[in-house]
């Protein structure tokens, strides 16, 4: 007997909304979501399901001397307790390198590393039973300084190959050349968390074929399937994944969390197993943004032309590799920003340490250097006596520029225009004597009436690569079906691409409506029964899955034209689909789809591959590594209470080029949400790690911006189509997160005159206490 | 223990409830009302906000026993059958929903604000929503939605 899917899943979004590309139809899942009926992964439920729980290491670095689960297993209501010995397949997984144990064997490398798992009747029984698992640790000295981890051979080796995950050097022109004006600085960035609201969760349901169905929130079904199947020792087709509602992702769901664990427990107990992390566990259960230390030196002519950039970048990857190799690749190749730089020497190190593992987060690898080089640009402007925006415009790259790895920018790059747009926006009015106290730094807590408050303005500009880089064939697959249902032509789109909240389901409908000229389009739930769509990350889904849906729709349309040609004896040349009809080249209606198709179902599956990229030369770092870039710029206006160190961002404006605004409202939504995350990094968000231990794993102590922290935004969206991309699109999701951080930081510097070489900027950095 | 609650106007009963279970757990796992969300379970994010005897409260901070005999209105109880409440409509129309995980809690908070405040100023809206975290939207479209719902109510 095959078990039924869990109650409350999959989703059935409304298919009645209309609107093609370039318009802003409402989300088909919006009504379900406002009714509270949309099933997120933590809402899944199955009769006779068990609850899983995870025992995690309290130590950042320790040897496991003894592990005894017998007492936990004897607890009433506990059905299974598993350790690494119960992993039937390979106990190592990983996105880039297979270096992460599903369950720790003889050693733990970070605080929170999973050591054992169990399943019980009630979540509280499960949590209590964890306390009966006996683990004896021999505590070891943790490796916590990434710069030392890169160079100090005497430190303990955390992995067989040592503590270096990746080193990359980029050399362009003559990096030793001299310049009239030189500025340098050392910049640090703290560990940011994705802090998606929906906790890691899912439901694993064992099947009678020895396989398992997993319903979960993720960013990439197929990569989870591959890694999970390998650990379970099963062929991938026996590990079937279905996307359930995702409560935000931002990169934090790229690595596995509960996938292998819930499946192991379900297969062992023969019962559905639900796992839901609580917030504290979520902080331990996913990877974070890489903290970094960056040494920068910029040289320029007296007129303000950049002559060289020299930089050394250290990225702390924590216990396991995750996306560290990509962070080093992106970090170095994007290290000089959207500027023309004839000479450069850049070095990047990504290292292992006993700090929490770091991996993907929105703006991957570009956030850190952007904060540093944009700080440098302001410093350089000050040294030259120039306006910071003018200095940036003067050096802005454009179409035809060659970047630091020697790659030609053969698509629009309107960087100067973005900055100019911001410059031209009006500034908010000066704060008057009668300012509402709630608008001052410190807000309603009435800490100032305006005395000691100074205002500053700052810019931040960024470049981010879209899609996966350095030679990866980063493709997507879509299946599109056209048939007559209830007397109407209906299209159905099926992909494995994850809707994580960004609006992908809406977009797939828009594309199908535009391509097939039918108003009714349904989107099949994303699962692994269709080909790989790649990850909902790197700002790539609209581009790549959008491209696949377009290709499949066009194949369906071609099949329809051939049918018309055969049945009606008309030449298919120049035919098109509109309003549910087939229209000939001369505009004459050939037939309605209803009449032509009758009972027939037309279905096509197509892939979209973006143009090829190439690995970087290991010695010189030269190479055509990237597919496309996204560009955005911010201008921040801040009020700073210099006595108390409190900051109020008064206005945050953004200009971004999106190539083609496929859904203009969704684009604005991405810019607003991304800008808030960047603001968070500038002034409040940090996982505080001391000696490898996390000090603030809760929403009480890890602060994300509230509605009181986000100021009004003016947004300018440019549409300069990329000729190489479907519909001219340019990835949208990441850039606004990246450029808002330096804009806010630079504004605080402008207000205070302080160096502030670290984000998040805390009150004590401003008051000097 | 057994807990009796009036949920969205209907008397409901949950059996075998453990000491220490929250109202949120009872709603989600025992009564099948998963609309109220579990983002922090510590009273920090507002995702689990429900009306308790007409006053918005974090269901994760209410012990199941404390809810005995009381009236709870959840996000599932905002709409009138098929007809969405104006605040729900304006959230959909304004694009205030992205992943939507914050939405149920925000809706209850905003519903309460609009019900008790005529023409709320921006500062009042911000103050009212400050206990509800949203990680996706940057709040601007949520503010739009509340403004729209308040304006519609005024003209209704
Ligand atoms: S879940 Fe109750 S406040 Fe966060
Ligand atoms: S829409 Fe995702 S948390 Fe608010």
PDB file of N, CA, C and O in Angstrom, chain A residues 79-114:
ATOM      1  N   UNK A  79      10.867   5.756  19.766  1.00  0.00           N
ATOM      2  CA  UNK A  79      10.783   4.647  18.815  1.00  0.00           C
ATOM      3  C   UNK A  79      12.104   4.312  18.137  1.00  0.00           C
ATOM      4  O   UNK A  79      12.264   3.226  17.606  1.00  0.00           O
ATOM      5  N   UNK A  80      13.025   5.248  18.097  1.00  0.00           N
ATOM      6  CA  UNK A  80      14.325   4.961  17.487  1.00  0.00           C
ATOM      7  C   UNK A  80      15.317   6.018  17.936  1.00  0.00           C
ATOM      8  O   UNK A  80      14.946   7.180  18.120  1.00  0.00           O
ATOM      9  N   UNK A  81      16.537   5.588  18.140  1.00  0.00           N
ATOM     10  CA  UNK A  81      17.630   6.524  18.415  1.00  0.00           C
ATOM     11  C   UNK A  81      18.783   6.114  17.508  1.00  0.00           C
ATOM     12  O   UNK A  81      19.210   4.955  17.528  1.00  0.00           O
ATOM     13  N   UNK A  82      19.265   7.031  16.715  1.00  0.00           N
ATOM     14  CA  UNK A  82      20.254   6.664  15.699  1.00  0.00           C
ATOM     15  C   UNK A  82      21.525   7.497  15.818  1.00  0.00           C
ATOM     16  O   UNK A  82      21.481   8.673  16.188  1.00  0.00           O
ATOM     17  N   UNK A  83      22.641   6.861  15.487  1.00  0.00           N
ATOM     18  CA  UNK A  83      23.926   7.559  15.433  1.00  0.00           C
ATOM     19  C   UNK A  83      24.546   7.314  14.053  1.00  0.00           C
ATOM     20  O   UNK A  83      23.930   6.669  13.196  1.00  0.00           O
ATOM     21  N   UNK A  84      25.786   7.763  13.894  1.00  0.00           N
ATOM     22  CA  UNK A  84      26.452   7.599  12.590  1.00  0.00           C
ATOM     23  C   UNK A  84      26.511   6.133  12.168  1.00  0.00           C
ATOM     24  O   UNK A  84      26.546   5.820  10.985  1.00  0.00           O
ATOM     25  N   UNK A  85      26.501   5.230  13.144  1.00  0.00           N
ATOM     26  CA  UNK A  85      26.576   3.799  12.801  1.00  0.00           C
ATOM     27  C   UNK A  85      25.320   3.337  12.067  1.00  0.00           C
ATOM     28  O   UNK A  85      25.326   2.287  11.431  1.00  0.00           O
ATOM     29  N   UNK A  86      24.253   4.106  12.189  1.00  0.00           N
ATOM     30  CA  UNK A  86      22.995   3.711  11.545  1.00  0.00           C
ATOM     31  C   UNK A  86      22.811   4.358  10.172  1.00  0.00           C
ATOM     32  O   UNK A  86      21.740   4.232   9.575  1.00  0.00           O
ATOM     33  N   UNK A  87      23.814   5.073   9.729  1.00  0.00           N
ATOM     34  CA  UNK A  87      23.713   5.677   8.383  1.00  0.00           C
ATOM     35  C   UNK A  87      24.114   4.603   7.375  1.00  0.00           C
ATOM     36  O   UNK A  87      25.280   4.199   7.336  1.00  0.00           O
ATOM     37  N   UNK A  88      23.157   4.122   6.573  1.00  0.00           N
ATOM     38  CA  UNK A  88      23.463   2.971   5.713  1.00  0.00           C
ATOM     39  C   UNK A  88      24.364   3.312   4.524  1.00  0.00           C
ATOM     40  O   UNK A  88      25.129   2.476   4.072  1.00  0.00           O
ATOM     41  N   UNK A  89      24.288   4.522   4.053  1.00  0.00           N
ATOM     42  CA  UNK A  89      25.110   4.894   2.904  1.00  0.00           C
ATOM     43  C   UNK A  89      26.348   5.643   3.362  1.00  0.00           C
ATOM     44  O   UNK A  89      26.939   5.335   4.394  1.00  0.00           O
ATOM     45  N   UNK A  90      26.737   6.652   2.580  1.00  0.00           N
ATOM     46  CA  UNK A  90      27.914   7.438   2.942  1.00  0.00           C
ATOM     47  C   UNK A  90      27.538   8.462   4.009  1.00  0.00           C
ATOM     48  O   UNK A  90      26.546   9.158   3.869  1.00  0.00           O
ATOM     49  N   UNK A  91      28.358   8.545   5.019  1.00  0.00           N
ATOM     50  CA  UNK A  91      28.054   9.481   6.105  1.00  0.00           C
ATOM     51  C   UNK A  91      28.605  10.881   5.826  1.00  0.00           C
ATOM     52  O   UNK A  91      28.715  11.692   6.728  1.00  0.00           O
ATOM     53  N   UNK A  92      28.991  11.164   4.612  1.00  0.00           N
ATOM     54  CA  UNK A  92      29.514  12.505   4.302  1.00  0.00           C
ATOM     55  C   UNK A  92      28.719  13.115   3.160  1.00  0.00           C
ATOM     56  O   UNK A  92      28.435  12.449   2.163  1.00  0.00           O
ATOM     57  N   UNK A  93      28.357  14.387   3.304  1.00  0.00           N
ATOM     58  CA  UNK A  93      27.686  15.086   2.221  1.00  0.00           C
ATOM     59  C   UNK A  93      28.291  16.473   2.093  1.00  0.00           C
ATOM     60  O   UNK A  93      29.150  16.876   2.884  1.00  0.00           O
ATOM     61  N   UNK A  94      27.810  17.212   1.125  1.00  0.00           N
ATOM     62  CA  UNK A  94      28.290  18.583   0.954  1.00  0.00           C
ATOM     63  C   UNK A  94      27.945  19.105  -0.420  1.00  0.00           C
ATOM     64  O   UNK A  94      27.815  18.329  -1.370  1.00  0.00           O
ATOM     65  N   UNK A  95      27.780  20.428  -0.542  1.00  0.00           N
ATOM     66  CA  UNK A  95      27.387  21.014  -1.817  1.00  0.00           C
ATOM     67  C   UNK A  95      28.544  21.030  -2.805  1.00  0.00           C
ATOM     68  O   UNK A  95      28.366  20.827  -3.999  1.00  0.00           O
ATOM     69  N   UNK A  96      29.733  21.315  -2.282  1.00  0.00           N
ATOM     70  CA  UNK A  96      30.895  21.420  -3.165  1.00  0.00           C
ATOM     71  C   UNK A  96      31.863  20.290  -2.860  1.00  0.00           C
ATOM     72  O   UNK A  96      32.348  19.619  -3.758  1.00  0.00           O
ATOM     73  N   UNK A  97      32.214  20.136  -1.604  1.00  0.00           N
ATOM     74  CA  UNK A  97      33.073  19.029  -1.164  1.00  0.00           C
ATOM     75  C   UNK A  97      32.253  18.157  -0.238  1.00  0.00           C
ATOM     76  O   UNK A  97      31.503  18.669   0.587  1.00  0.00           O
ATOM     77  N   UNK A  98      32.447  16.847  -0.348  1.00  0.00           N
ATOM     78  CA  UNK A  98      31.727  15.929   0.548  1.00  0.00           C
ATOM     79  C   UNK A  98      32.502  15.816   1.854  1.00  0.00           C
ATOM     80  O   UNK A  98      33.257  14.875   2.055  1.00  0.00           O
ATOM     81  N   UNK A  99      32.320  16.781   2.739  1.00  0.00           N
ATOM     82  CA  UNK A  99      33.133  16.782   3.965  1.00  0.00           C
ATOM     83  C   UNK A  99      32.305  16.861   5.240  1.00  0.00           C
ATOM     84  O   UNK A  99      32.851  16.925   6.324  1.00  0.00           O
ATOM     85  N   UNK A 100      30.965  16.882   5.122  1.00  0.00           N
ATOM     86  CA  UNK A 100      30.120  17.105   6.285  1.00  0.00           C
ATOM     87  C   UNK A 100      29.448  15.801   6.715  1.00  0.00           C
ATOM     88  O   UNK A 100      28.703  15.218   5.922  1.00  0.00           O
ATOM     89  N   UNK A 101      29.711  15.337   7.944  1.00  0.00           N
ATOM     90  CA  UNK A 101      29.052  14.095   8.381  1.00  0.00           C
ATOM     91  C   UNK A 101      27.557  14.316   8.577  1.00  0.00           C
ATOM     92  O   UNK A 101      27.146  15.342   9.118  1.00  0.00           O
ATOM     93  N   UNK A 102      26.761  13.338   8.178  1.00  0.00           N
ATOM     94  CA  UNK A 102      25.326  13.398   8.481  1.00  0.00           C
ATOM     95  C   UNK A 102      25.147  13.337   9.993  1.00  0.00           C
ATOM     96  O   UNK A 102      24.341  14.066  10.561  1.00  0.00           O
ATOM     97  N   UNK A 103      25.912  12.484  10.640  1.00  0.00           N
ATOM     98  CA  UNK A 103      25.972  12.439  12.105  1.00  0.00           C
ATOM     99  C   UNK A 103      27.438  12.262  12.486  1.00  0.00           C
ATOM    100  O   UNK A 103      28.143  11.432  11.897  1.00  0.00           O
ATOM    101  N   UNK A 104      27.873  13.030  13.483  1.00  0.00           N
ATOM    102  CA  UNK A 104      29.300  13.060  13.816  1.00  0.00           C
ATOM    103  C   UNK A 104      29.810  11.665  14.177  1.00  0.00           C
ATOM    104  O   UNK A 104      29.101  10.880  14.797  1.00  0.00           O
ATOM    105  N   UNK A 105      31.050  11.383  13.781  1.00  0.00           N
ATOM    106  CA  UNK A 105      31.626  10.077  14.105  1.00  0.00           C
ATOM    107  C   UNK A 105      32.526  10.192  15.338  1.00  0.00           C
ATOM    108  O   UNK A 105      32.041  10.111  16.448  1.00  0.00           O
ATOM    109  N   UNK A 106      33.789  10.485  15.128  1.00  0.00           N
ATOM    110  CA  UNK A 106      34.701  10.506  16.278  1.00  0.00           C
ATOM    111  C   UNK A 106      35.037  11.922  16.725  1.00  0.00           C
ATOM    112  O   UNK A 106      35.765  12.117  17.677  1.00  0.00           O
ATOM    113  N   UNK A 107      34.510  12.924  16.021  1.00  0.00           N
ATOM    114  CA  UNK A 107      34.939  14.292  16.292  1.00  0.00           C
ATOM    115  C   UNK A 107      33.821  15.270  15.948  1.00  0.00           C
ATOM    116  O   UNK A 107      33.100  15.051  14.971  1.00  0.00           O
ATOM    117  N   UNK A 108      33.679  16.312  16.749  1.00  0.00           N
ATOM    118  CA  UNK A 108      32.759  17.386  16.365  1.00  0.00           C
ATOM    119  C   UNK A 108      33.581  18.636  16.086  1.00  0.00           C
ATOM    120  O   UNK A 108      34.585  18.896  16.749  1.00  0.00           O
ATOM    121  N   UNK A 109      33.131  19.408  15.091  1.00  0.00           N
ATOM    122  CA  UNK A 109      33.927  20.558  14.645  1.00  0.00           C
ATOM    123  C   UNK A 109      33.226  21.891  14.842  1.00  0.00           C
ATOM    124  O   UNK A 109      33.788  22.917  14.528  1.00  0.00           O
ATOM    125  N   UNK A 110      31.985  21.864  15.305  1.00  0.00           N
ATOM    126  CA  UNK A 110      31.337  23.141  15.663  1.00  0.00           C
ATOM    127  C   UNK A 110      30.269  22.896  16.710  1.00  0.00           C
ATOM    128  O   UNK A 110      29.738  21.788  16.829  1.00  0.00           O
ATOM    129  N   UNK A 111      29.993  23.954  17.456  1.00  0.00           N
ATOM    130  CA  UNK A 111      28.932  23.881  18.449  1.00  0.00           C
ATOM    131  C   UNK A 111      27.609  23.743  17.712  1.00  0.00           C
ATOM    132  O   UNK A 111      27.283  24.575  16.872  1.00  0.00           O
ATOM    133  N   UNK A 112      26.860  22.691  18.032  1.00  0.00           N
ATOM    134  CA  UNK A 112      25.593  22.480  17.346  1.00  0.00           C
ATOM    135  C   UNK A 112      25.663  21.386  16.300  1.00  0.00           C
ATOM    136  O   UNK A 112      24.653  21.085  15.649  1.00  0.00           O
ATOM    137  N   UNK A 113      26.828  20.768  16.126  1.00  0.00           N
ATOM    138  CA  UNK A 113      26.923  19.695  15.136  1.00  0.00           C
ATOM    139  C   UNK A 113      26.048  18.505  15.570  1.00  0.00           C
ATOM    140  O   UNK A 113      26.104  18.070  16.713  1.00  0.00           O
ATOM    141  N   UNK A 114      25.256  17.935  14.653  1.00  0.00           N
ATOM    142  CA  UNK A 114      24.390  16.813  15.016  1.00  0.00           C
ATOM    143  C   UNK A 114      25.196  15.556  15.357  1.00  0.00           C
ATOM    144  O   UNK A 114      26.094  15.163  14.612  1.00  0.00           O
TER     145      UNK A 114
END
